[in-house]
Amino acid sequence: MRADRLVSLVLLLRQHGRLSATALARELEVSTRTVLRDIEALSAAGVPVYAERGRHGGFALLPGFQSELTGLNHDEALALLVAGARRGAQAFGLGSALASALRKVVDALPEGHRATAAGAARRLLVDPDTDLLARRLTADEVPDSVVAEVRRAVFAGHKLRIRYAAVEQAPKWRTVDPIGLVTVRDQGYLLATRSGADRTYRLSRISAAEELAEPAQRPDRVDLGRAWQERSTRFRTGKDQVTVLVRMDPARREELVGTALTVRTEEAEEAEGAEETGQGEDSDAGGWLRLEVTFQDPRHAQWALWSLGADAEAMSPQWLRETLHHQAAAIAARYGTSP
């Protein structure tokens, strides 16, 4: 670990020219005392690092101290920089390792490629924190110690003991055979088996983890893409699913389809008065759509239909119509009088 940190320290000084001990400590996630010890170790090893005192002082390298990797072209370097902007590595606790790796790549580029690739990367933004409606996109937060232990067990092929809190349940310890890690929209998942049965655990619900010495019972080879697809299919066909017949404004169709599990049927209603006016279905007076869609459970169905307001109507099941009616009545009563 220390050797890797020393390399990162040298690369930081190469890229920034001069940095204070405080700035280096922040970048390397260590104390300033550790930075000072590392500087002494570099000097003793013959690395030309020196200190400049004063208000704008800090540590720097003598000019000309560098190595180049000429095998990367501009597009290859740019692809690496863009990949480093993605947040998937955060879900697996590899964010700092990715940052360190990218520093090494950038530093090793020839001088001309280095400036061009860095400038081009600033023109690209991947996975911003908010969308166009200013809705914040939040990634799962998992303690580094937890995800590191999970990661070690996955790679080593050892059994894993986790303290996991399922939805609406108290956390409890489980011993599993880890298969692999998956990240989807900044949410990390552990694919595993427990007593021979497939299990999928969300990393953010694991509060503690312990790699065991016992080998995991798992196949030597695994197709994670196929395994994830199979588990996704089983999840979408769970016993709590709800099928709803909806008529809605075509302008809101994508919102409904985007949150529903599946769309079973879809057809356009004929526009009212279309025959008399000669207007087609694509005109402003066009009719609504009828869709038969499935949701994960009753609460999911209620939320999806309520969010569409008056632009959608649940035709069936009857319990959903009654639930939405009571909810609307309660809101109307709340806002029917002045506060």
PDB file of C-alpha atoms in Angstrom, residues 167-321:
ATOM      1  CA  VAL A 167     -37.050  -4.594   3.350  1.00  0.00           C
ATOM      2  CA  GLU A 168     -39.115  -3.814   6.465  1.00  0.00           C
ATOM      3  CA  GLN A 169     -37.168  -6.409   8.502  1.00  0.00           C
ATOM      4  CA  ALA A 170     -34.623  -6.171  11.289  1.00  0.00           C
ATOM      5  CA  PRO A 171     -31.013  -6.900  10.258  1.00  0.00           C
ATOM      6  CA  LYS A 172     -29.683 -10.382  10.915  1.00  0.00           C
ATOM      7  CA  TRP A 173     -26.565 -12.385  10.119  1.00  0.00           C
ATOM      8  CA  ARG A 174     -26.455 -14.684   7.091  1.00  0.00           C
ATOM      9  CA  THR A 175     -23.695 -16.889   5.671  1.00  0.00           C
ATOM     10  CA  VAL A 176     -23.666 -16.959   1.872  1.00  0.00           C
ATOM     11  CA  ASP A 177     -21.601 -18.213  -1.055  1.00  0.00           C
ATOM     12  CA  PRO A 178     -20.721 -15.083  -3.093  1.00  0.00           C
ATOM     13  CA  ILE A 179     -20.834 -15.312  -6.893  1.00  0.00           C
ATOM     14  CA  GLY A 180     -20.273 -11.771  -8.177  1.00  0.00           C
ATOM     15  CA  LEU A 181     -20.990  -8.061  -7.893  1.00  0.00           C
ATOM     16  CA  VAL A 182     -23.316  -6.030 -10.137  1.00  0.00           C
ATOM     17  CA  THR A 183     -23.941  -2.286 -10.319  1.00  0.00           C
ATOM     18  CA  VAL A 184     -27.122  -0.880 -11.880  1.00  0.00           C
ATOM     19  CA  ARG A 185     -27.788   2.869 -11.929  1.00  0.00           C
ATOM     20  CA  ASP A 186     -25.290   3.444  -9.121  1.00  0.00           C
ATOM     21  CA  GLN A 187     -26.847   0.723  -6.952  1.00  0.00           C
ATOM     22  CA  GLY A 188     -24.589  -2.201  -6.049  1.00  0.00           C
ATOM     23  CA  TYR A 189     -25.765  -5.788  -5.613  1.00  0.00           C
ATOM     24  CA  LEU A 190     -24.151  -8.993  -4.388  1.00  0.00           C
ATOM     25  CA  LEU A 191     -25.188 -12.127  -6.269  1.00  0.00           C
ATOM     26  CA  ALA A 192     -24.826 -15.182  -4.053  1.00  0.00           C
ATOM     27  CA  THR A 193     -26.366 -18.490  -3.080  1.00  0.00           C
ATOM     28  CA  ARG A 194     -27.563 -19.503   0.367  1.00  0.00           C
ATOM     29  CA  SER A 195     -28.102 -23.172   1.129  1.00  0.00           C
ATOM     30  CA  GLY A 196     -28.005 -23.748  -2.628  1.00  0.00           C
ATOM     31  CA  ALA A 197     -30.740 -21.177  -3.451  1.00  0.00           C
ATOM     32  CA  ASP A 198     -30.098 -18.033  -5.494  1.00  0.00           C
ATOM     33  CA  ARG A 199     -30.023 -14.818  -3.466  1.00  0.00           C
ATOM     34  CA  THR A 200     -29.506 -11.153  -4.426  1.00  0.00           C
ATOM     35  CA  TYR A 201     -28.439  -8.656  -1.748  1.00  0.00           C
ATOM     36  CA  ARG A 202     -28.346  -4.890  -2.106  1.00  0.00           C
ATOM     37  CA  LEU A 203     -24.973  -3.662  -0.843  1.00  0.00           C
ATOM     38  CA  SER A 204     -26.437  -0.594   0.898  1.00  0.00           C
ATOM     39  CA  ARG A 205     -28.441  -2.920   3.180  1.00  0.00           C
ATOM     40  CA  ILE A 206     -25.308  -4.751   4.392  1.00  0.00           C
ATOM     41  CA  SER A 207     -24.155  -3.129   7.636  1.00  0.00           C
ATOM     42  CA  ALA A 208     -21.282  -5.534   8.368  1.00  0.00           C
ATOM     43  CA  ALA A 209     -19.391  -8.251   6.497  1.00  0.00           C
ATOM     44  CA  GLU A 210     -16.785 -10.882   7.311  1.00  0.00           C
ATOM     45  CA  GLU A 211     -14.841 -13.015   4.846  1.00  0.00           C
ATOM     46  CA  LEU A 212     -14.583 -16.601   6.103  1.00  0.00           C
ATOM     47  CA  ALA A 213     -11.751 -19.041   5.478  1.00  0.00           C
ATOM     48  CA  GLU A 214     -14.078 -21.768   4.175  1.00  0.00           C
ATOM     49  CA  PRO A 215     -14.229 -22.064   0.347  1.00  0.00           C
ATOM     50  CA  ALA A 216     -17.498 -20.962  -1.240  1.00  0.00           C
ATOM     51  CA  GLN A 217     -19.708 -23.540  -2.930  1.00  0.00           C
ATOM     52  CA  ARG A 218     -19.965 -22.058  -6.410  1.00  0.00           C
ATOM     53  CA  PRO A 219     -19.136 -22.936 -10.043  1.00  0.00           C
ATOM     54  CA  ASP A 220     -15.661 -22.119 -11.341  1.00  0.00           C
ATOM     55  CA  ARG A 221     -17.127 -20.130 -14.240  1.00  0.00           C
ATOM     56  CA  VAL A 222     -20.068 -17.747 -14.178  1.00  0.00           C
ATOM     57  CA  ASP A 223     -21.923 -15.619 -16.748  1.00  0.00           C
ATOM     58  CA  LEU A 224     -22.936 -12.643 -14.591  1.00  0.00           C
ATOM     59  CA  GLY A 225     -24.983 -11.090 -17.381  1.00  0.00           C
ATOM     60  CA  ARG A 226     -27.100 -14.200 -17.740  1.00  0.00           C
ATOM     61  CA  ALA A 227     -27.382 -14.672 -13.968  1.00  0.00           C
ATOM     62  CA  TRP A 228     -28.575 -11.092 -13.535  1.00  0.00           C
ATOM     63  CA  GLN A 229     -31.114 -11.465 -16.360  1.00  0.00           C
ATOM     64  CA  GLU A 230     -32.548 -14.633 -14.821  1.00  0.00           C
ATOM     65  CA  ARG A 231     -32.892 -13.042 -11.390  1.00  0.00           C
ATOM     66  CA  SER A 232     -34.448  -9.919 -12.884  1.00  0.00           C
ATOM     67  CA  THR A 233     -37.036 -12.056 -14.658  1.00  0.00           C
ATOM     68  CA  ARG A 234     -37.931 -13.884 -11.442  1.00  0.00           C
ATOM     69  CA  PHE A 235     -38.225 -10.559  -9.619  1.00  0.00           C
ATOM     70  CA  ARG A 236     -40.584  -9.142 -12.260  1.00  0.00           C
ATOM     71  CA  THR A 237     -42.834 -12.196 -12.039  1.00  0.00           C
ATOM     72  CA  GLY A 238     -43.156 -12.214  -8.256  1.00  0.00           C
ATOM     73  CA  LYS A 239     -46.321 -13.259  -6.462  1.00  0.00           C
ATOM     74  CA  ASP A 240     -47.225  -9.698  -5.339  1.00  0.00           C
ATOM     75  CA  GLN A 241     -47.547  -8.320  -8.876  1.00  0.00           C
ATOM     76  CA  VAL A 242     -50.604  -6.291  -9.850  1.00  0.00           C
ATOM     77  CA  THR A 243     -52.144  -6.001 -13.345  1.00  0.00           C
ATOM     78  CA  VAL A 244     -53.913  -2.707 -14.079  1.00  0.00           C
ATOM     79  CA  LEU A 245     -56.028  -1.553 -17.051  1.00  0.00           C
ATOM     80  CA  VAL A 246     -55.300   2.133 -17.642  1.00  0.00           C
ATOM     81  CA  ARG A 247     -56.665   4.732 -20.045  1.00  0.00           C
ATOM     82  CA  MET A 248     -54.407   7.745 -20.341  1.00  0.00           C
ATOM     83  CA  ASP A 249     -53.209  10.782 -22.256  1.00  0.00           C
ATOM     84  CA  PRO A 250     -50.642   9.634 -24.858  1.00  0.00           C
ATOM     85  CA  ALA A 251     -48.366  12.512 -23.799  1.00  0.00           C
ATOM     86  CA  ARG A 252     -47.771  10.786 -20.428  1.00  0.00           C
ATOM     87  CA  ARG A 253     -47.249   7.295 -21.858  1.00  0.00           C
ATOM     88  CA  GLU A 254     -43.473   7.198 -21.393  1.00  0.00           C
ATOM     89  CA  GLU A 255     -43.802   8.050 -17.697  1.00  0.00           C
ATOM     90  CA  LEU A 256     -46.104   5.108 -17.095  1.00  0.00           C
ATOM     91  CA  VAL A 257     -44.136   2.658 -19.243  1.00  0.00           C
ATOM     92  CA  GLY A 258     -40.917   3.787 -17.591  1.00  0.00           C
ATOM     93  CA  THR A 259     -42.097   2.741 -14.124  1.00  0.00           C
ATOM     94  CA  ALA A 260     -44.260  -0.308 -14.983  1.00  0.00           C
ATOM     95  CA  LEU A 261     -42.714  -3.782 -15.006  1.00  0.00           C
ATOM     96  CA  THR A 262     -44.319  -4.848 -18.278  1.00  0.00           C
ATOM     97  CA  VAL A 263     -46.854  -3.647 -20.855  1.00  0.00           C
ATOM     98  CA  ARG A 264     -49.139  -6.524 -21.774  1.00  0.00           C
ATOM     99  CA  THR A 265     -51.475  -4.812 -24.261  1.00  0.00           C
ATOM    100  CA  GLU A 266     -51.800  -1.364 -25.782  1.00  0.00           C
ATOM    101  CA  GLU A 267     -54.344   0.197 -28.129  1.00  0.00           C
ATOM    102  CA  ALA A 268     -55.533   3.676 -29.081  1.00  0.00           C
ATOM    103  CA  GLU A 269     -59.049   4.831 -28.289  1.00  0.00           C
ATOM    104  CA  GLU A 270     -60.867   6.384 -31.214  1.00  0.00           C
ATOM    105  CA  ALA A 271     -61.074  10.154 -30.907  1.00  0.00           C
ATOM    106  CA  GLU A 272     -64.454  11.515 -29.863  1.00  0.00           C
ATOM    107  CA  GLY A 273     -66.121  13.179 -32.817  1.00  0.00           C
ATOM    108  CA  ALA A 274     -63.330  12.210 -35.194  1.00  0.00           C
ATOM    109  CA  GLU A 275     -65.779  10.926 -37.827  1.00  0.00           C
ATOM    110  CA  GLU A 276     -67.869  14.124 -37.715  1.00  0.00           C
ATOM    111  CA  THR A 277     -64.897  16.507 -37.857  1.00  0.00           C
ATOM    112  CA  GLY A 278     -62.730  14.459 -40.182  1.00  0.00           C
ATOM    113  CA  GLN A 279     -59.848  14.659 -37.722  1.00  0.00           C
ATOM    114  CA  GLY A 280     -57.483  11.676 -37.364  1.00  0.00           C
ATOM    115  CA  GLU A 281     -56.102  10.172 -34.194  1.00  0.00           C
ATOM    116  CA  ASP A 282     -52.868  12.165 -34.536  1.00  0.00           C
ATOM    117  CA  SER A 283     -54.622  15.542 -34.248  1.00  0.00           C
ATOM    118  CA  ASP A 284     -54.793  17.596 -31.071  1.00  0.00           C
ATOM    119  CA  ALA A 285     -58.285  16.199 -30.501  1.00  0.00           C
ATOM    120  CA  GLY A 286     -56.967  12.629 -30.638  1.00  0.00           C
ATOM    121  CA  GLY A 287     -58.133   9.932 -28.208  1.00  0.00           C
ATOM    122  CA  TRP A 288     -56.423   8.395 -25.230  1.00  0.00           C
ATOM    123  CA  LEU A 289     -54.531   5.130 -24.988  1.00  0.00           C
ATOM    124  CA  ARG A 290     -55.615   1.956 -23.218  1.00  0.00           C
ATOM    125  CA  LEU A 291     -52.833  -0.116 -21.707  1.00  0.00           C
ATOM    126  CA  GLU A 292     -52.749  -3.248 -19.595  1.00  0.00           C
ATOM    127  CA  VAL A 293     -49.646  -2.989 -17.420  1.00  0.00           C
ATOM    128  CA  THR A 294     -48.164  -4.838 -14.459  1.00  0.00           C
ATOM    129  CA  PHE A 295     -46.616  -3.353 -11.328  1.00  0.00           C
ATOM    130  CA  GLN A 296     -44.407  -4.857  -8.648  1.00  0.00           C
ATOM    131  CA  ASP A 297     -47.069  -4.678  -5.924  1.00  0.00           C
ATOM    132  CA  PRO A 298     -50.220  -2.704  -4.928  1.00  0.00           C
ATOM    133  CA  ARG A 299     -48.231   0.183  -3.452  1.00  0.00           C
ATOM    134  CA  HIS A 300     -46.247   0.512  -6.682  1.00  0.00           C
ATOM    135  CA  ALA A 301     -49.471   0.607  -8.743  1.00  0.00           C
ATOM    136  CA  GLN A 302     -51.061   3.232  -6.477  1.00  0.00           C
ATOM    137  CA  TRP A 303     -47.994   5.469  -6.626  1.00  0.00           C
ATOM    138  CA  ALA A 304     -47.671   5.222 -10.428  1.00  0.00           C
ATOM    139  CA  LEU A 305     -51.315   6.093 -11.140  1.00  0.00           C
ATOM    140  CA  TRP A 306     -51.439   8.862  -8.532  1.00  0.00           C
ATOM    141  CA  SER A 307     -48.347  10.528 -10.000  1.00  0.00           C
ATOM    142  CA  LEU A 308     -50.125  10.865 -13.378  1.00  0.00           C
ATOM    143  CA  GLY A 309     -52.985  12.866 -11.853  1.00  0.00           C
ATOM    144  CA  ALA A 310     -55.967  13.537 -14.120  1.00  0.00           C
ATOM    145  CA  ASP A 311     -54.026  12.441 -17.203  1.00  0.00           C
ATOM    146  CA  ALA A 312     -54.701   8.776 -16.441  1.00  0.00           C
ATOM    147  CA  GLU A 313     -57.573   6.635 -15.126  1.00  0.00           C
ATOM    148  CA  ALA A 314     -57.303   3.146 -13.661  1.00  0.00           C
ATOM    149  CA  MET A 315     -60.222   1.185 -15.134  1.00  0.00           C
ATOM    150  CA  SER A 316     -59.483  -1.933 -13.068  1.00  0.00           C
ATOM    151  CA  PRO A 317     -59.028  -3.462 -10.543  1.00  0.00           C
ATOM    152  CA  GLN A 318     -61.822  -1.905  -8.522  1.00  0.00           C
ATOM    153  CA  TRP A 319     -59.812  -1.767  -5.265  1.00  0.00           C
ATOM    154  CA  LEU A 320     -57.271   0.514  -6.969  1.00  0.00           C
ATOM    155  CA  ARG A 321     -60.016   2.865  -8.192  1.00  0.00           C
TER     156      ARG A 321
END
